PDB file of C-alpha atoms in Angstrom:
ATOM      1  CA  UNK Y  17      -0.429 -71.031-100.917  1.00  0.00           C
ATOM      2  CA  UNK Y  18      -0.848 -74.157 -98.886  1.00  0.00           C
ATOM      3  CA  UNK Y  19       2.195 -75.726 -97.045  1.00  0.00           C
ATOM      4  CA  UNK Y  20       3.926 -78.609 -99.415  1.00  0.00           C
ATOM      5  CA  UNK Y  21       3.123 -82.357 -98.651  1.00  0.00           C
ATOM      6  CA  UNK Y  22       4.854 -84.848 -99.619  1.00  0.00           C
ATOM      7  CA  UNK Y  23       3.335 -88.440-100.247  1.00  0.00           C
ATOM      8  CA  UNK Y  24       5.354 -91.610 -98.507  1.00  0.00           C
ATOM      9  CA  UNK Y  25       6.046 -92.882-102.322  1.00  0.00           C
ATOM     10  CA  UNK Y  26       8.134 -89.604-102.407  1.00  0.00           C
ATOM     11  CA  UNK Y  27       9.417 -89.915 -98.921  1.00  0.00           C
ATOM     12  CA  UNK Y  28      10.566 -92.896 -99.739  1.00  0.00           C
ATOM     13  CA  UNK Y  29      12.634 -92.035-102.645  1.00  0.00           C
ATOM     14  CA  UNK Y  30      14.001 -89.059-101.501  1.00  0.00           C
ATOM     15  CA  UNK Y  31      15.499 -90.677 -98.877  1.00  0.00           C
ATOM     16  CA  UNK Y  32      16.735 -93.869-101.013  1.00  0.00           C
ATOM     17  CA  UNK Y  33      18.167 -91.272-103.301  1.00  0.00           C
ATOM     18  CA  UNK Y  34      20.185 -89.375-101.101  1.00  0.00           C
ATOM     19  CA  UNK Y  35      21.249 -92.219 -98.996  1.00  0.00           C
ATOM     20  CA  UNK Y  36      22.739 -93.215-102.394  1.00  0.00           C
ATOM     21  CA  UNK Y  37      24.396 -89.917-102.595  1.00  0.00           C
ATOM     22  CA  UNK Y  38      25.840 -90.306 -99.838  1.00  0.00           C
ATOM     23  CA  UNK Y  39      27.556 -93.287-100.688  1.00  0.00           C
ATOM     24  CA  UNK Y  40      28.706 -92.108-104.330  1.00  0.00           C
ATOM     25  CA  UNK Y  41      31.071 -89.360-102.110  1.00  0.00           C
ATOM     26  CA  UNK Y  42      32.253 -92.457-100.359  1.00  0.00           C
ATOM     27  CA  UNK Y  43      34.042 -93.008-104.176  1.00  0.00           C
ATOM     28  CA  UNK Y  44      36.668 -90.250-103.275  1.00  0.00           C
ATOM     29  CA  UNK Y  45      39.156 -91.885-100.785  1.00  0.00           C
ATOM     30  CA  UNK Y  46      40.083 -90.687 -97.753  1.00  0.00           C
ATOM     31  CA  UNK Y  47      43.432 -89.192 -96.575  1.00  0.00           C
ATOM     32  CA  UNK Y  48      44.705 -89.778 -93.368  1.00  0.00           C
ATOM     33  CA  UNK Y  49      46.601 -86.185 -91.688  1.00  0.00           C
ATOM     34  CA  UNK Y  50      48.057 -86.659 -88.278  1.00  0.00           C
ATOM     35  CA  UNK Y  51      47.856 -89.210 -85.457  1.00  0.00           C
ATOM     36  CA  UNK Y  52      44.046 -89.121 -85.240  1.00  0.00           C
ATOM     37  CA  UNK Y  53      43.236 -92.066 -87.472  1.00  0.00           C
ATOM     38  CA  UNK Y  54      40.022 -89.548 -88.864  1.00  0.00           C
ATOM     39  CA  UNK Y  55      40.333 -89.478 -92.463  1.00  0.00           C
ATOM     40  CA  UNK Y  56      39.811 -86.429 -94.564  1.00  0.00           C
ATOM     41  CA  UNK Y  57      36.507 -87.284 -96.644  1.00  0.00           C
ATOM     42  CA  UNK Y  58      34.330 -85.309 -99.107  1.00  0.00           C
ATOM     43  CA  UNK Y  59      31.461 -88.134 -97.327  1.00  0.00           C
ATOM     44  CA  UNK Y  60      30.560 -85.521 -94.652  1.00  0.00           C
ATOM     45  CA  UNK Y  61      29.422 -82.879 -96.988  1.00  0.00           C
ATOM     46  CA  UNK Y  62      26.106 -85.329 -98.162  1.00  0.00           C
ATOM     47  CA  UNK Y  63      24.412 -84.991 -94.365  1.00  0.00           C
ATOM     48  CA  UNK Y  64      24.344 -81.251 -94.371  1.00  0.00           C
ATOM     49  CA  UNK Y  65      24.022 -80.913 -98.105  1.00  0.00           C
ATOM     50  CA  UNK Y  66      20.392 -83.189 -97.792  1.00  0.00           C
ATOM     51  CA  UNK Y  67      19.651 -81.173 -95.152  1.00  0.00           C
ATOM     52  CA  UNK Y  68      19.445 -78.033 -96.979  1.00  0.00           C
ATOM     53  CA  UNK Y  69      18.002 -79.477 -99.897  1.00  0.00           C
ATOM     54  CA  UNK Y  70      14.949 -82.281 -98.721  1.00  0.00           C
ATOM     55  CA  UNK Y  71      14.276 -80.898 -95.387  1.00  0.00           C
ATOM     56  CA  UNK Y  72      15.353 -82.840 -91.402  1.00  0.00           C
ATOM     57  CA  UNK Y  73      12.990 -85.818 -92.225  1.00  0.00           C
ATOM     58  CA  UNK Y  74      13.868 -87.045 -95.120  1.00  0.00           C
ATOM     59  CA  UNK Y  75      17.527 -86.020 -94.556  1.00  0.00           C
ATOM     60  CA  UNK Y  76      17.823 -87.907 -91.246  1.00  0.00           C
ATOM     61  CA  UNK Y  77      15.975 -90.739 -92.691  1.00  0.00           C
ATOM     62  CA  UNK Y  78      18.530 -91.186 -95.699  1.00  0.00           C
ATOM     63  CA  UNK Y  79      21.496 -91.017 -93.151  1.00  0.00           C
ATOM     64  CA  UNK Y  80      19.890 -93.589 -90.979  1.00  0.00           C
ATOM     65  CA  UNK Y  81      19.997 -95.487 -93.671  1.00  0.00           C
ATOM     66  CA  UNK Y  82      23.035 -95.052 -95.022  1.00  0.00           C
ATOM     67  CA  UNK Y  83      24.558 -95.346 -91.454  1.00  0.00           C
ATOM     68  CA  UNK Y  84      22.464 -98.867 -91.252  1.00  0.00           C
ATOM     69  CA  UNK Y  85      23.879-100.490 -94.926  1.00  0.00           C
ATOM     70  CA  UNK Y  86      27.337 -99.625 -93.479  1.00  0.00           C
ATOM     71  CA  UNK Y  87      26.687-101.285 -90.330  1.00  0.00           C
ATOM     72  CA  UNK Y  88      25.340-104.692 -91.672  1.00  0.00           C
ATOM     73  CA  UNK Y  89      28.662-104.470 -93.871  1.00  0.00           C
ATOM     74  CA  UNK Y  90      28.261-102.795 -97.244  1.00  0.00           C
ATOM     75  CA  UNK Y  91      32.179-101.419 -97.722  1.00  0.00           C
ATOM     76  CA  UNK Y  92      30.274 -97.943 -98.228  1.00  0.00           C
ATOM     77  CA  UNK Y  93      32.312 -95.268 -96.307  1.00  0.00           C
ATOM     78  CA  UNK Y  94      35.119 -93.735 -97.899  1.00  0.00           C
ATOM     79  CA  UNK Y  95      38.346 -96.140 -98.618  1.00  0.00           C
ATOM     80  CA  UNK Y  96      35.927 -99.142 -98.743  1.00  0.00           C
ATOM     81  CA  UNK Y  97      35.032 -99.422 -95.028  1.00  0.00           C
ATOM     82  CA  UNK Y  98      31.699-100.891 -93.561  1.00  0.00           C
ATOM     83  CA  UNK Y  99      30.708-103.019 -90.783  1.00  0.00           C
ATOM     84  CA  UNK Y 100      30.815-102.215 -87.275  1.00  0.00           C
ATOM     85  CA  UNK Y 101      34.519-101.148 -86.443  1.00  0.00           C
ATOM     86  CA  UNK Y 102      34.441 -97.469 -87.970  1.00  0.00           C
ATOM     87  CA  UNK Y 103      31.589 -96.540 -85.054  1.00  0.00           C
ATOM     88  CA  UNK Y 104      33.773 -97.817 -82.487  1.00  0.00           C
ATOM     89  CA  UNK Y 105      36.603 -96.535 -84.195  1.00  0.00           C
ATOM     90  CA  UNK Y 106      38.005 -92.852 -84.111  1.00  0.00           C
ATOM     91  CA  UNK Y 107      35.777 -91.606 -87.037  1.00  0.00           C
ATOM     92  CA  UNK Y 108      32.760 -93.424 -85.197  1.00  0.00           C
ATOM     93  CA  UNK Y 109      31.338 -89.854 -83.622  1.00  0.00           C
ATOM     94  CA  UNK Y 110      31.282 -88.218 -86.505  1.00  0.00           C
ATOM     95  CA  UNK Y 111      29.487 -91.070 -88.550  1.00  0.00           C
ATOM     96  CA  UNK Y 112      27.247 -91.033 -85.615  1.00  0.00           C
ATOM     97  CA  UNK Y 113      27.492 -86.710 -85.919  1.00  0.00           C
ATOM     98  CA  UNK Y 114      25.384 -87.228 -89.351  1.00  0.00           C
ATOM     99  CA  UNK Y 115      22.608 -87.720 -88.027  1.00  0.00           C
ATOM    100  CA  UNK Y 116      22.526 -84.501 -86.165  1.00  0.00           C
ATOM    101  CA  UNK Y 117      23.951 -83.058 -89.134  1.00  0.00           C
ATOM    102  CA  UNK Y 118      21.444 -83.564 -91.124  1.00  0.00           C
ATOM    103  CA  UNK Y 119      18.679 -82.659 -88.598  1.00  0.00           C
ATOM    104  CA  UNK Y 120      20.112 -79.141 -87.657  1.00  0.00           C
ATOM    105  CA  UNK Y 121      20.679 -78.450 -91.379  1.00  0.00           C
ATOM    106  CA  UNK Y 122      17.321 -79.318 -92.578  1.00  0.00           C
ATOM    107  CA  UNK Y 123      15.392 -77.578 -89.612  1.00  0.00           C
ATOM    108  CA  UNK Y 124      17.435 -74.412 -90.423  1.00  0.00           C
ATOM    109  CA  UNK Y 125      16.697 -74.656 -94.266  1.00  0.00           C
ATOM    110  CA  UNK Y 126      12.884 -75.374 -92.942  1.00  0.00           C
ATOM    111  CA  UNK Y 127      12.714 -72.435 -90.949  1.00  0.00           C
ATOM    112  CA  UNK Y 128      14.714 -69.996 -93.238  1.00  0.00           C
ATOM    113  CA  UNK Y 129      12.145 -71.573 -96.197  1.00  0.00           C
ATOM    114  CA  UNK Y 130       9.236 -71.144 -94.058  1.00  0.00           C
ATOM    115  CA  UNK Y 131       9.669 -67.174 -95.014  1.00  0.00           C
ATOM    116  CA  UNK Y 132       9.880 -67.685 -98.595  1.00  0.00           C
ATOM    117  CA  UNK Y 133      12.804 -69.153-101.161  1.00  0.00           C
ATOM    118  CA  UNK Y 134      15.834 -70.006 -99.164  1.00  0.00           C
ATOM    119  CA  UNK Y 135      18.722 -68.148 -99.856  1.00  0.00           C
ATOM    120  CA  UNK Y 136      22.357 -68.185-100.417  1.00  0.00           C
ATOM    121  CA  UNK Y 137      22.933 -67.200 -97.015  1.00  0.00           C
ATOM    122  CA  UNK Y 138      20.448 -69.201 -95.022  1.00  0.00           C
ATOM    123  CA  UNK Y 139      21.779 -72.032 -96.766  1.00  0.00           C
ATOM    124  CA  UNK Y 140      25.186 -71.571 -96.287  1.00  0.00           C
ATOM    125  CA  UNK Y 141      23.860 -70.769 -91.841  1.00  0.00           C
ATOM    126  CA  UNK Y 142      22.195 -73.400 -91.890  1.00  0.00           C
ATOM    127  CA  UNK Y 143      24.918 -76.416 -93.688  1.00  0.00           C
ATOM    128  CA  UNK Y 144      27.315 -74.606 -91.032  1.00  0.00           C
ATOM    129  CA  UNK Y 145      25.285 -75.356 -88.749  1.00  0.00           C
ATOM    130  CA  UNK Y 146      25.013 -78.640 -89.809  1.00  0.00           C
ATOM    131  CA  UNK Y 147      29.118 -79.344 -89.794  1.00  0.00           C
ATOM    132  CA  UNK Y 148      29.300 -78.129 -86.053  1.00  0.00           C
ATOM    133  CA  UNK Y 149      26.264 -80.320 -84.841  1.00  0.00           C
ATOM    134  CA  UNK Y 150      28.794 -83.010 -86.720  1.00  0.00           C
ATOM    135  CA  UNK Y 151      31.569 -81.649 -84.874  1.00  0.00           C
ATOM    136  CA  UNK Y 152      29.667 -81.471 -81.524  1.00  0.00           C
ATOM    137  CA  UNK Y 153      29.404 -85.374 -81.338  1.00  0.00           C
ATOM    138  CA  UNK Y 154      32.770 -86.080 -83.180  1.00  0.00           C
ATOM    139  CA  UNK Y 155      35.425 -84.220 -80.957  1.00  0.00           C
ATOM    140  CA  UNK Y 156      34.259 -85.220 -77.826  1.00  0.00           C
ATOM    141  CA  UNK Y 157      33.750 -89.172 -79.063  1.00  0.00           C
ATOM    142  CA  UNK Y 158      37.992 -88.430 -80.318  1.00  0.00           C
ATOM    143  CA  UNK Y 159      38.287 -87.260 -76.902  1.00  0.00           C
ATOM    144  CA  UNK Y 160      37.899 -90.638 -75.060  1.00  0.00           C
ATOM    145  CA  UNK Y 161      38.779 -92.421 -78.185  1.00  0.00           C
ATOM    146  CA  UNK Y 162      42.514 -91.444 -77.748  1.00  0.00           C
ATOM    147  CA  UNK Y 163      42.031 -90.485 -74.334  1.00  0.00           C
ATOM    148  CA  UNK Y 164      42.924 -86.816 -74.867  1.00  0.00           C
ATOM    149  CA  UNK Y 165      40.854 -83.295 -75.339  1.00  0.00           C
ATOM    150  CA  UNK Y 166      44.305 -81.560 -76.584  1.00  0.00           C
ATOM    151  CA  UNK Y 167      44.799 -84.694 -79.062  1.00  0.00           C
ATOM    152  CA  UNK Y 168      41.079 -84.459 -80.389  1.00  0.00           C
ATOM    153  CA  UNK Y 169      40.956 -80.915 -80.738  1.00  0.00           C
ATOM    154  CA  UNK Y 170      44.237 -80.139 -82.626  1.00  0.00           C
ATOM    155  CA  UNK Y 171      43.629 -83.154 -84.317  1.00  0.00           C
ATOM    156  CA  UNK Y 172      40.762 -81.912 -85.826  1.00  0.00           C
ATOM    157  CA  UNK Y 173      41.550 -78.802 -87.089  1.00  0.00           C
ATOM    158  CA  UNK Y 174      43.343 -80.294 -89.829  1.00  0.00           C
ATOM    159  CA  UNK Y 175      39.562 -80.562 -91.391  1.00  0.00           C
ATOM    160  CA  UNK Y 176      38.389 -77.494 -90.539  1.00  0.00           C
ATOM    161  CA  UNK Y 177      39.033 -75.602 -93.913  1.00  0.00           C
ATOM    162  CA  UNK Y 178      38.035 -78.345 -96.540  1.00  0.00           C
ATOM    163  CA  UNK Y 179      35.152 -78.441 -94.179  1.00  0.00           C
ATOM    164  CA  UNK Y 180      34.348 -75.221 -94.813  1.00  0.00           C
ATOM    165  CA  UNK Y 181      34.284 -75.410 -98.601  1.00  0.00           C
ATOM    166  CA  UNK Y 182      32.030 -78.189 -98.320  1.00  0.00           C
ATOM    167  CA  UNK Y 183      29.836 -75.638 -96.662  1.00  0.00           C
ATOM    168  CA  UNK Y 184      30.238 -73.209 -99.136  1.00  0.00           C
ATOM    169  CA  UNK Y 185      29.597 -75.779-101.975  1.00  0.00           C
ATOM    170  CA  UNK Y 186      26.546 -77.285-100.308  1.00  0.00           C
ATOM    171  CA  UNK Y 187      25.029 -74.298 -99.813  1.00  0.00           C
ATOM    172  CA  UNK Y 188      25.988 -72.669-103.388  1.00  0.00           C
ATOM    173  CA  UNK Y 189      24.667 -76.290-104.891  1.00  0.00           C
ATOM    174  CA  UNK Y 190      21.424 -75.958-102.664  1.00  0.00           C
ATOM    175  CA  UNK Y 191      20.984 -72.292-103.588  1.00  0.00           C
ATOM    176  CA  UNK Y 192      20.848 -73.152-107.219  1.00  0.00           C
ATOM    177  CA  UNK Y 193      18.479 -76.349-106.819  1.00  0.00           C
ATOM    178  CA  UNK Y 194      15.960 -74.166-104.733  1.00  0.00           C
ATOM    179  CA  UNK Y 195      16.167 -71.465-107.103  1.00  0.00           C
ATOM    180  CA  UNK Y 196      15.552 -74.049-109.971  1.00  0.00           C
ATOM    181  CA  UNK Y 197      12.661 -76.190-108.373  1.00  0.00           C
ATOM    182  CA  UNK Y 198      11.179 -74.072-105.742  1.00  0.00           C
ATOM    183  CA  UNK Y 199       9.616 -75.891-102.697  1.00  0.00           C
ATOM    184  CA  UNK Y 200      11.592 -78.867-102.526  1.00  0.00           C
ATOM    185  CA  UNK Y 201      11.531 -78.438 -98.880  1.00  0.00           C
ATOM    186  CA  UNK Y 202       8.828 -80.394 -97.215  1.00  0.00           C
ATOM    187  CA  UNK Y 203       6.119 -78.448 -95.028  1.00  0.00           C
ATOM    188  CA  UNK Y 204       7.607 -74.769 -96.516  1.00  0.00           C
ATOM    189  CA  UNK Y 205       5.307 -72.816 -98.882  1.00  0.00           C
ATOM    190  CA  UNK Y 206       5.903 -72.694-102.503  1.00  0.00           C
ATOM    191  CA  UNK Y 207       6.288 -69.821-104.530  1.00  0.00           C
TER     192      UNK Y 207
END
């Protein structure tokens, strides 16, 4: 079968959609563990989980633009934030670490779909993937935020395992929603 276009229309609301998504997990507050001043969110699972479930494009594109309606202001983060001062904040590498997110994610779901109907554990590789690429930018940003590796890294392992069931839940959620409408993956074959 021929590779799986997508028109801009659809573009378009694919990424509006999950943008939106994104936000809605912004409805369960945050909780604030340790001396970091990261908060605990369920927010970080919607980069990976678009990832593996429109593709890197559209993905990135909705995080963009989610990242851009918080900037300008909208109180859309988790507790109510928005503006400028959670990128230049503590938490501002790993808002800035969903954009990578969702890029590693959604090439990994590409290139697992690319062989036929992703599966469970492509999925679940690939949103893993996606939390470390987050990780990746976060930690070090924590680093010179409080102006100490040792500080950043212990801080963050307080989010390691509800991390981790995000990426189980992601990838169980995407698992079902490929299984369910087959080819949802831009530029992957359909069968």
């Amino acid at each position: 079968m021929p590779a799986r276009t997508s028109s801009p229309a659809t573009d378009l609301a694919t990424t509006v959609v999950f943008a939106a998504f994104i936000a809605v997990l912004g409805l369960f507050p945050g909780v604030y563990v340790g001396a970091t001043g990261v908060p605990i969110v369920v927010q970080n699972m919607g980069p990976f989980l678009a990832g593996v479930l429109v593709g890197a494009k559209r993905a990135v594109f909705a995080v963009v633009l989610f990242l851009t309606l918080v900037a300008i202001g909208l109180p859309l983060l988790s507790g109510g934030r928005g503006g400028l001062a959670p990128f230049v904040g503590p938490s501002g590498g790993f808002l800035l670490g969903w954009i990578l997110s969702a890029l590693v994610s959604g090439l990994m779901a590409q290139a697992g779909a690319r062989r036929g109907r992703p599966g469970f554990p492509v999925l679940l590789l690939a949103a893993f993937a996606g939390l470390v690429a987050d990780y990746v930018i976060g930690v070090p940003w924590l680093a010179v935020y409080t102006g100490s590796w040792s500080t950043a890294l212990t801080g963050s392992l307080v989010f390691v395992p509800g991390d981790l069931v995000k990426v189980v839940v992601a990838a169980l959620i995407a698992s079902v929603v490929h299984r369910a409408l087959p080819g949802r993956l831009v530029g992957t074959r359909t069968r």
